[in-house]
Short mmCIF file of C-alpha atoms in Angstrom, two decimals:
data_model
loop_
_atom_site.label_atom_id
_atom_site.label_comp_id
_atom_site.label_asym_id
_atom_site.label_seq_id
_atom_site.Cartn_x
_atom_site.Cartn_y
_atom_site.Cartn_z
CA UNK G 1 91.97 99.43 83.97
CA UNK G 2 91.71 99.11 80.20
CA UNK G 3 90.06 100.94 77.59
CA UNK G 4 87.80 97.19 77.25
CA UNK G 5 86.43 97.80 80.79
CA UNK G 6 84.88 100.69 79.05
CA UNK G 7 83.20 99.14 76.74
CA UNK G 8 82.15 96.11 78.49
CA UNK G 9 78.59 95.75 79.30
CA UNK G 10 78.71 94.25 82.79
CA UNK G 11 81.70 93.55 85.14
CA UNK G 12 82.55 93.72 88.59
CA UNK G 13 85.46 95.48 90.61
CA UNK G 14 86.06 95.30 93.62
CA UNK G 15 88.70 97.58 96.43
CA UNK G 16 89.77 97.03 100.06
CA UNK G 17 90.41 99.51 103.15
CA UNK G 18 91.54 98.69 106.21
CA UNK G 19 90.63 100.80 110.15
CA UNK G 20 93.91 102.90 111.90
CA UNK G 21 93.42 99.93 113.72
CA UNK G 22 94.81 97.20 111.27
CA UNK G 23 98.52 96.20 111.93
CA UNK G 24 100.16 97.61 108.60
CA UNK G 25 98.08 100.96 109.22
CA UNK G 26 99.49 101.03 112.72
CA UNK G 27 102.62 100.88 111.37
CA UNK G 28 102.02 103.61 108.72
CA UNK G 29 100.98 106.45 111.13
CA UNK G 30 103.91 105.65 113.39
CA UNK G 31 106.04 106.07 110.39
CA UNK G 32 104.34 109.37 109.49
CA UNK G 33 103.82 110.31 112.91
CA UNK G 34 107.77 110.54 113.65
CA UNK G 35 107.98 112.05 109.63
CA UNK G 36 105.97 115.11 111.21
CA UNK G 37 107.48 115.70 114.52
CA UNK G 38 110.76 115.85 112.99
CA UNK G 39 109.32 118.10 109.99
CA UNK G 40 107.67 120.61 112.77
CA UNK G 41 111.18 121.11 113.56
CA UNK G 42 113.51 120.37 110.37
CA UNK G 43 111.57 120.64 107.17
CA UNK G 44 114.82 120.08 105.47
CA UNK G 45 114.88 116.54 107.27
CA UNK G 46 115.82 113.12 105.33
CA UNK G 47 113.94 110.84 106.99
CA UNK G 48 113.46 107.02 105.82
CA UNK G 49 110.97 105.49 108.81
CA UNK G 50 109.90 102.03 108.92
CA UNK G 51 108.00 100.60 111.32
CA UNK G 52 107.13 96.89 112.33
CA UNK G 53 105.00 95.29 115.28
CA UNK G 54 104.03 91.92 116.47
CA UNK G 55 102.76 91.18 119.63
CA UNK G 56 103.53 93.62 122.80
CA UNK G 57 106.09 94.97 120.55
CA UNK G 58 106.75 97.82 118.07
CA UNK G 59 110.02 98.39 116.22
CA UNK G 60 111.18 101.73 114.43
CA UNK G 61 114.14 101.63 112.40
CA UNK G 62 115.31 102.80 109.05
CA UNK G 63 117.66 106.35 107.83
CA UNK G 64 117.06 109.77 109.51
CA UNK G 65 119.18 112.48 109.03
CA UNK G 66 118.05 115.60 110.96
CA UNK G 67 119.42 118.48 112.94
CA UNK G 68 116.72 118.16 115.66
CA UNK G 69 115.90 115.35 118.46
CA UNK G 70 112.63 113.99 119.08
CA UNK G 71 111.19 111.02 121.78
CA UNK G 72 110.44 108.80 119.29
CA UNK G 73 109.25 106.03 122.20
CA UNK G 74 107.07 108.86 123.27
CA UNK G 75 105.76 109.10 119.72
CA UNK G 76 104.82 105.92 119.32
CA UNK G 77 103.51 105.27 122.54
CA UNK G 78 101.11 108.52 121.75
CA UNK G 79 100.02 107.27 118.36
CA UNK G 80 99.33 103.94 119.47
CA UNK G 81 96.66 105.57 122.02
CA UNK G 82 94.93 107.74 119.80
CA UNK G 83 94.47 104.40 117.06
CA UNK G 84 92.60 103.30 120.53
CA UNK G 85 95.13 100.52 121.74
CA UNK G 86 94.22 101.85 125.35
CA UNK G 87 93.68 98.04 127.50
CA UNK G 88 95.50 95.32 128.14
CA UNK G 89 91.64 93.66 127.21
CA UNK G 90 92.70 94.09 123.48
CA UNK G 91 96.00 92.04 123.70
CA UNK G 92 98.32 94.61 122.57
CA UNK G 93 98.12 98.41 124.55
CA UNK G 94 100.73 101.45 124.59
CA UNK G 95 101.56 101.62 128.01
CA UNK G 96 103.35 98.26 128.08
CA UNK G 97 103.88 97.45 124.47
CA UNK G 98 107.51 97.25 124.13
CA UNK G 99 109.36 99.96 121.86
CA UNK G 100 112.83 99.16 120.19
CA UNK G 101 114.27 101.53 117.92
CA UNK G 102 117.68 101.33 115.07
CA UNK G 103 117.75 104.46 113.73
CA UNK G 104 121.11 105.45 111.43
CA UNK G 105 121.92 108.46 108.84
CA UNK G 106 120.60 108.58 105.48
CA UNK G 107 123.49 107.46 103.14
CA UNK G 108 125.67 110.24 101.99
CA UNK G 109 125.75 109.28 98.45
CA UNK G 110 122.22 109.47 98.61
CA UNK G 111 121.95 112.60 100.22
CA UNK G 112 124.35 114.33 97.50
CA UNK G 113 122.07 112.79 94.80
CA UNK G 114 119.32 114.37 96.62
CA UNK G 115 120.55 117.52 97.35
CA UNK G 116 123.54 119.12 94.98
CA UNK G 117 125.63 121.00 97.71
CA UNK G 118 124.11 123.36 100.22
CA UNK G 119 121.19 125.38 97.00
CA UNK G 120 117.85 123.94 98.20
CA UNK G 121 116.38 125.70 94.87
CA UNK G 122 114.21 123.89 92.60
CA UNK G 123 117.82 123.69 90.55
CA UNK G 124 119.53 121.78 93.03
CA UNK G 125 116.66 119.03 93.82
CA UNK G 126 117.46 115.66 92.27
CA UNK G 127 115.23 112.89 92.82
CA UNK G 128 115.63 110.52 95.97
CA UNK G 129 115.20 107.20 94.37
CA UNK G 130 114.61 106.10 90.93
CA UNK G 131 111.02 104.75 90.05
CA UNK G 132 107.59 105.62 88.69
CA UNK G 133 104.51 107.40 90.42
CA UNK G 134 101.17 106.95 89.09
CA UNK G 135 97.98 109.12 89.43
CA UNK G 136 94.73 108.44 88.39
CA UNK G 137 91.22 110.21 88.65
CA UNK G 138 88.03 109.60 87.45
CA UNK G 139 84.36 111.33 87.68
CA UNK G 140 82.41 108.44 89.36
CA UNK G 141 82.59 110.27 92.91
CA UNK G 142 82.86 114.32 94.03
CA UNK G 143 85.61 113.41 94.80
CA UNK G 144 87.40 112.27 91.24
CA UNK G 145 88.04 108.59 93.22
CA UNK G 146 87.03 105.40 91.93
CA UNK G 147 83.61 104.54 93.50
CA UNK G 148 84.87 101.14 94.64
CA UNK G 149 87.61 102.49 96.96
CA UNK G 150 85.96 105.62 98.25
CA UNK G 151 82.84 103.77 99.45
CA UNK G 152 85.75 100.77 101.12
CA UNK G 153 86.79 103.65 102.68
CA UNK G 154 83.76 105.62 104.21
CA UNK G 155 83.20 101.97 105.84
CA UNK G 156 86.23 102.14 107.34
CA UNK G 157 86.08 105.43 108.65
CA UNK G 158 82.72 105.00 109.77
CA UNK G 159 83.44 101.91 111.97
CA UNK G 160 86.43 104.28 113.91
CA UNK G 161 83.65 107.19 114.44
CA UNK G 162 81.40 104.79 115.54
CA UNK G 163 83.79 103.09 118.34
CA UNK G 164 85.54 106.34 119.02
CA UNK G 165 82.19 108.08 120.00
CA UNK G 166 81.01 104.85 121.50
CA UNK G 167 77.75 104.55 119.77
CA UNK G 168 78.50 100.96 118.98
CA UNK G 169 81.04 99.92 122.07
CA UNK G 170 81.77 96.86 121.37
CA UNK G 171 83.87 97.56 118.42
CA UNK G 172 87.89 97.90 118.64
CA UNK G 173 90.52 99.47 116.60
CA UNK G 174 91.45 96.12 113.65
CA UNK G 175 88.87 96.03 110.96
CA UNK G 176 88.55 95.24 107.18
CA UNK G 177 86.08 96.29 104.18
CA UNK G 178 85.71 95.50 100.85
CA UNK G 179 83.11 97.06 98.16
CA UNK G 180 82.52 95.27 94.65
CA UNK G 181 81.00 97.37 91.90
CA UNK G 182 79.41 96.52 89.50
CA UNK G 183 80.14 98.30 86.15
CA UNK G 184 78.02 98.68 82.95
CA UNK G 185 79.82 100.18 79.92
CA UNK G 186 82.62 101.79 82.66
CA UNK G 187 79.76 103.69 84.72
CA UNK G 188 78.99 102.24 88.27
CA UNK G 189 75.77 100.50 87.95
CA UNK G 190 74.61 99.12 91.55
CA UNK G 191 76.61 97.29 94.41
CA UNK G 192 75.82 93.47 94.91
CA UNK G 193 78.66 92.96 97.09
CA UNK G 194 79.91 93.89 100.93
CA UNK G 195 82.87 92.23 103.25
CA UNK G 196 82.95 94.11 106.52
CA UNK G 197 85.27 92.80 109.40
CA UNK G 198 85.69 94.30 112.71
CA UNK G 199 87.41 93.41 116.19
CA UNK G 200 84.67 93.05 118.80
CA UNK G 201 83.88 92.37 122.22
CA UNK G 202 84.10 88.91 122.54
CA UNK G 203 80.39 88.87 124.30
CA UNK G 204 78.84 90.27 121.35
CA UNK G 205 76.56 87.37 119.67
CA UNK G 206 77.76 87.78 115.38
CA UNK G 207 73.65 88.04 114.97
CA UNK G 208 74.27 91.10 116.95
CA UNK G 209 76.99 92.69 115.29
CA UNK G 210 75.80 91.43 111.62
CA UNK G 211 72.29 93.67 111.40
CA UNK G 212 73.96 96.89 113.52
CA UNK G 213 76.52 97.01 111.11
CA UNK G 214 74.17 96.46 108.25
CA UNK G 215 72.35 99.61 108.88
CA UNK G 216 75.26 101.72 110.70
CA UNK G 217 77.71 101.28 108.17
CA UNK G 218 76.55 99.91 105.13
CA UNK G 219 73.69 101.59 104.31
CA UNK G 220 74.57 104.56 105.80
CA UNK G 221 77.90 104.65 103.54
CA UNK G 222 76.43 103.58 100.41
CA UNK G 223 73.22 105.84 98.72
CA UNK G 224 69.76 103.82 98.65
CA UNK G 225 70.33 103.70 94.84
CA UNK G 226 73.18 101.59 94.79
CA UNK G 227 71.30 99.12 96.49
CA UNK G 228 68.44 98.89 94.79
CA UNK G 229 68.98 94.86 94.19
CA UNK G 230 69.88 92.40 96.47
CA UNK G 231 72.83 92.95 98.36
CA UNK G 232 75.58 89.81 99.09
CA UNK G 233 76.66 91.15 102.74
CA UNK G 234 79.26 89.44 104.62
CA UNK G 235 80.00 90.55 108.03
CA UNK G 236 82.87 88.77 109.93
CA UNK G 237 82.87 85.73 107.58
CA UNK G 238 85.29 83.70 109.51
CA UNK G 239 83.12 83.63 112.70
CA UNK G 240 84.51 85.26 115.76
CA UNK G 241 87.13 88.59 115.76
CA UNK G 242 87.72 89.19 119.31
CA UNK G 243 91.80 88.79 118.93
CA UNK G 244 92.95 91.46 116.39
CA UNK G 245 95.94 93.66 116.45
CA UNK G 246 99.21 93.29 116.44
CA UNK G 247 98.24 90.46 118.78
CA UNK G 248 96.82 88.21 115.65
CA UNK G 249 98.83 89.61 113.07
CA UNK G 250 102.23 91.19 112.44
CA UNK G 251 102.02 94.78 110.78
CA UNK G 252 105.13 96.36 108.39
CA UNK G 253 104.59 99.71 106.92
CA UNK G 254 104.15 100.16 103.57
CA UNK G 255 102.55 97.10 103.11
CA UNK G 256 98.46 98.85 101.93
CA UNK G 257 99.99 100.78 98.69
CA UNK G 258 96.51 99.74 97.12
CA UNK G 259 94.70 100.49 100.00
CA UNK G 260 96.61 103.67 100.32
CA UNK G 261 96.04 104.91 96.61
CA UNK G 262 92.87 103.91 94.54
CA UNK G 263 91.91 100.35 95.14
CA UNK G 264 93.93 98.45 92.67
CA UNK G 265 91.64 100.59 89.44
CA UNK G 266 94.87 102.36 88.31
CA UNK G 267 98.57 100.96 88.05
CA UNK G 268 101.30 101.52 90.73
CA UNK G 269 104.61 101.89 90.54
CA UNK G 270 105.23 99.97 93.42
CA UNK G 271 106.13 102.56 95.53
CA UNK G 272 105.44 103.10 99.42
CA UNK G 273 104.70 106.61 101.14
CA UNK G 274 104.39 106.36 104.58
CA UNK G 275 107.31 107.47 106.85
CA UNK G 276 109.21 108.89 103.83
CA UNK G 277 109.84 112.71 103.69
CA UNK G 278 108.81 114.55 100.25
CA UNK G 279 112.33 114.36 98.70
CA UNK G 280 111.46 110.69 97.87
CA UNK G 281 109.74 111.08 94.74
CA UNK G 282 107.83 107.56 96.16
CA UNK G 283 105.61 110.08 97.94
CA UNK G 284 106.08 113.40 96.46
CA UNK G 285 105.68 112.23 92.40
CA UNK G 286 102.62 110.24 93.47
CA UNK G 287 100.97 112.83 95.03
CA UNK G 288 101.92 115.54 91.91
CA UNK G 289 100.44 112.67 89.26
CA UNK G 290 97.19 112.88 91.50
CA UNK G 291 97.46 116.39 91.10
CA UNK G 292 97.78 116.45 87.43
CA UNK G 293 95.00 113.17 87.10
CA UNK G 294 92.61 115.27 89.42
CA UNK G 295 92.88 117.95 87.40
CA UNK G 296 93.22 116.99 84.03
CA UNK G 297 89.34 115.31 85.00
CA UNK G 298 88.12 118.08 86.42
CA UNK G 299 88.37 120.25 83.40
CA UNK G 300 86.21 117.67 81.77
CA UNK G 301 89.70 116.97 79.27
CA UNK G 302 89.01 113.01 80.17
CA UNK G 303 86.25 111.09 82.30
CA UNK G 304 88.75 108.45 83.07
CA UNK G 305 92.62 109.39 83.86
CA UNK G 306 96.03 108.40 84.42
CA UNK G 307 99.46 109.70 84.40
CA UNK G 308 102.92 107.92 84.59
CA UNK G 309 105.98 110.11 85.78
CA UNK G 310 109.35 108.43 86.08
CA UNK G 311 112.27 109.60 87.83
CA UNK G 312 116.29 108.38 88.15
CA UNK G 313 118.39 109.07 91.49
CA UNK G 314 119.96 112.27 91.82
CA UNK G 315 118.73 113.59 88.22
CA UNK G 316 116.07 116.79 88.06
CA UNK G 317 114.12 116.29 85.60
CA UNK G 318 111.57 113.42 84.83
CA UNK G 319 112.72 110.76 82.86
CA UNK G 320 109.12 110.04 81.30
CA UNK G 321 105.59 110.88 81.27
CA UNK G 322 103.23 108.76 79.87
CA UNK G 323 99.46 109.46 80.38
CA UNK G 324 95.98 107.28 79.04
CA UNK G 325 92.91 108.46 78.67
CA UNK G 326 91.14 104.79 78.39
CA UNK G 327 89.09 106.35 75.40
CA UNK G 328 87.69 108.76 77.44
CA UNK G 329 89.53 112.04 76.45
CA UNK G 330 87.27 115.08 74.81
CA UNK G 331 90.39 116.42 73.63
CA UNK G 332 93.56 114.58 71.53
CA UNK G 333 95.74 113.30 73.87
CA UNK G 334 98.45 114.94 72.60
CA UNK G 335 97.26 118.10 73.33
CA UNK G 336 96.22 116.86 76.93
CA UNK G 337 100.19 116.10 77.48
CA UNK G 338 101.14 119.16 75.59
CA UNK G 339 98.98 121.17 78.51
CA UNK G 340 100.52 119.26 81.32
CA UNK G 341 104.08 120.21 80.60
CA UNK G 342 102.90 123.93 80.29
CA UNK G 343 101.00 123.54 83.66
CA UNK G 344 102.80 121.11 85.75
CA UNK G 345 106.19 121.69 86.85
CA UNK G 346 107.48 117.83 87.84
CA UNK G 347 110.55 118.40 89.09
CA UNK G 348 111.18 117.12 92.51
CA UNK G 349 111.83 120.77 93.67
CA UNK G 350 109.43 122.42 91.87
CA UNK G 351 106.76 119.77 93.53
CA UNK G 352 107.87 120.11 97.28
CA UNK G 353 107.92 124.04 96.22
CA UNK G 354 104.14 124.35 94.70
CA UNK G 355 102.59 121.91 96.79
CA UNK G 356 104.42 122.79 99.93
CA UNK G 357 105.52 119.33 101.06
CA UNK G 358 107.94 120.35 103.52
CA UNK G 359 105.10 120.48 106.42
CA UNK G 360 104.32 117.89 109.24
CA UNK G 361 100.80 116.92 107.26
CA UNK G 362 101.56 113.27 106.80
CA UNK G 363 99.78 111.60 109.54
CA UNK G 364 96.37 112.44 108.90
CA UNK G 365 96.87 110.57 105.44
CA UNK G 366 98.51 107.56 106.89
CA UNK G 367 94.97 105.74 107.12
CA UNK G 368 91.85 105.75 105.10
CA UNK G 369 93.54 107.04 101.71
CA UNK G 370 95.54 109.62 100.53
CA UNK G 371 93.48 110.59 97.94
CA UNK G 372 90.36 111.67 97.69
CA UNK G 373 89.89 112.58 101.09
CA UNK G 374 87.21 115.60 101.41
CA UNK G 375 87.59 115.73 105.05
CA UNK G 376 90.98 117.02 104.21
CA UNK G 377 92.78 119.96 102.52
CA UNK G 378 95.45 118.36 100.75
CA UNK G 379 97.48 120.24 98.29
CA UNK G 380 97.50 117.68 95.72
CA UNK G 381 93.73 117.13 95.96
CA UNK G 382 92.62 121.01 95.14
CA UNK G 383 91.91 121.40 91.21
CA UNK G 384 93.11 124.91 90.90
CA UNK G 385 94.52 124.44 86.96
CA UNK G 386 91.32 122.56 85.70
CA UNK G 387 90.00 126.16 84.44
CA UNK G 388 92.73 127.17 82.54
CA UNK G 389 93.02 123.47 81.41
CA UNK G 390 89.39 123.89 80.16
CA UNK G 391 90.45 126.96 78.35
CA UNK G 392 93.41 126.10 76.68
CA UNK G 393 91.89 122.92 75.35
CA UNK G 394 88.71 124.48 74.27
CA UNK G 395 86.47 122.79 76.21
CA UNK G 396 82.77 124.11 77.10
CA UNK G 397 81.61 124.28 80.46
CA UNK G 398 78.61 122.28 80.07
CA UNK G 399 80.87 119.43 78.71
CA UNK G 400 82.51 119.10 81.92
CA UNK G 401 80.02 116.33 83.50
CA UNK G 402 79.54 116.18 87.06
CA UNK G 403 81.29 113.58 89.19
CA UNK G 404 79.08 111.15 90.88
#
């Protein structure tokens, strides 16, 4: 996202989500699901959790170094139900899916990096990995999330309420949308674009599936005003999706970062979050640049947002920060970093300390976003500095526009 996009009179843009149900998001809330269970019982846990499937099978492997025991078979097996892998009709179910696991310790070097001696102060905190951790925010939705993105991902949510109820029961757990935008001058103008994909019963005529979804998803995701012109829907393009799953596709976590943060508008560092606990700055420094973005745009500082923190292994403090405005900022942006450093403590032990990381939370973020997310209270999504951000950059109230 450039400062040109702003200024451009018409483009497009266009984001992806993906259902609980999709492979890679399997993978991600078994990840996260084991991250909690062993949290609930060891906040002070290092855990490092992949997880992999294919068909009728589902690895776990990766570093965990914890002073408590959990079923992690048992886990999985739960997890897998509650996506909604519950028959054999489906081609991949968790009673007799098989479960392998290769779990070993975190590496000690690593864990002294980490963690300097037995202090867990904020003093004593290094970072778990070197890299950089982006967050972004913007005012085109209540929730400060590109508009591309958060609509991808009301689809996706949708088409899980609507199966899980059973108001549409045809529809199983894979599925796939993607929103295009179109911009004028940076501000969302209309959207001329849909792709919707969903697993189905393999009875269900695409005629069928095409119009229910038109009006049960689209429309009801996306206000009448944004599709006010014609609208380019495409609903199962490739014919037939009765075989989805693990069945038709191999899943690895980590493998939705753009799905997972804001829809490929902002940079990433490159970073994954699920099944990682909130030493790793992956997760923990992405979710405290949200926090800053979020904020920062909710004092009305900047319509448009987005902060770069960097870290090095083992060392406390950042290494950067880097932040752009995209010519949106009411304020210099000097001053707007100046604030940030007063206001934000980025440490990785000041950030597992103020936004309380050290919880079993990390499932319920492991599909459909982890930002944004209304339905949710997230630390890093509440905007609790953007008054005294306001202040201390002498902002007015009634310059702070509303989102949306």
């Amino acid at each position: 996202m450039t400062t040109s996009f702003m200024r451009s009179a018409h483009t497009l843009f266009t984001s992806e989500s993906v259902t609980e149900g999709h492979p890679d998001k399997l993978c991600d809330q078994v990840s996260d699901a084991v991250l909690d269970a062993i949290l609930a019982e060891d906040p002070h846990a290092h855990v490092a959790c992949e997880t992999s499937t294919t068909t009728g099978l589902i690895l776990v492997f990766g570093e965990i170094t914890t002073e408590t025991y959990i079923d992690i078979p048992k886990i999985v097996r739960q997890t897998v139900k509650e996506i909604g892998y519950t028959s054999a009709e489906y081609g991949f179910d968790y009673a007799t899916c098989g479960v392998v696991t290769a779990i070993n310790e975190q590496s000690p070097e690593i864990n002294y990096g980490v963690r300097k001696g037995e202090a867990a102060d904020v003093e004593a905190i290094g970072a778990g990995d070197q890299g950089m951790m982006i967050g972004f925010a913007c005012n085109e939705s209540p929730d400060l999330m590109p508009m591309p993105i958060s609509f991808a991902h009301a689809m996706t949510r949708r088409l899980a309420d609507l199966r899980k109820s059973g108001e549409i029961d045809y529809l199983r757990p894979d599925g796939k949308s993607q929103v295009t935008v179109s911009y004028e001058y940076g501000k969302p103008a209309h959207v001329p674009t849909v792709v919707l994909s969903t697993q189905h019963d393999a009875s269900v005529p695409q005629e069928r599936i095409r119009a229910e979804l038109e009006e049960a998803v689209v429309r009801y995701c996306v206000p009448d005003h944004m599709l006010t012109r014609e609208l380019n829907l495409y609903v199962n393009p490739s014919g037939s999706f009765a075989r989805g799953g693990p069945m038709s596709d191999a899943g690895l976590t980590g493998r939705k970062i753009i799905v997972d943060t804001y829809g490929g508008i902002a940079r990433h560092g490159g970073g994954a979050f699920s099944g990682k606990d909130p030493t790793k700055v992956d997760r923990s420094g992405a979710y405290a640049a949200r926090h800053v973005a979020k904020n920062v745009v909710a004092a009305g500082l900047a319509d448009r947002f987005e902060v770069q923190v960097s870290y090095a292994i083992g060392v406390i403090e950042p290494v950067s920060v880097h932040i752009e405005s995209f010519g949106t900022e009411r304020v210099d942006e000097d001053l707007i970093e100046k604030l940030i450093h007063q206001h934000f403590d980025l440490r990785p032990g000041a950030i597992l300390r103020d936004l309380d990381l050290r919880r079993p939370i990390y499932r319920q973020v492991a599909a459909y976003g982890h930002f944004g997310r209304p339905d949710l209270d997230l630390p890093w999504e509440r905007t609790e500095k953007a008054e005294i951000l306001r202040q201390e950059a002498g902002v007015s109230a009634d310059q702070v526009p509303s989102a949306g």
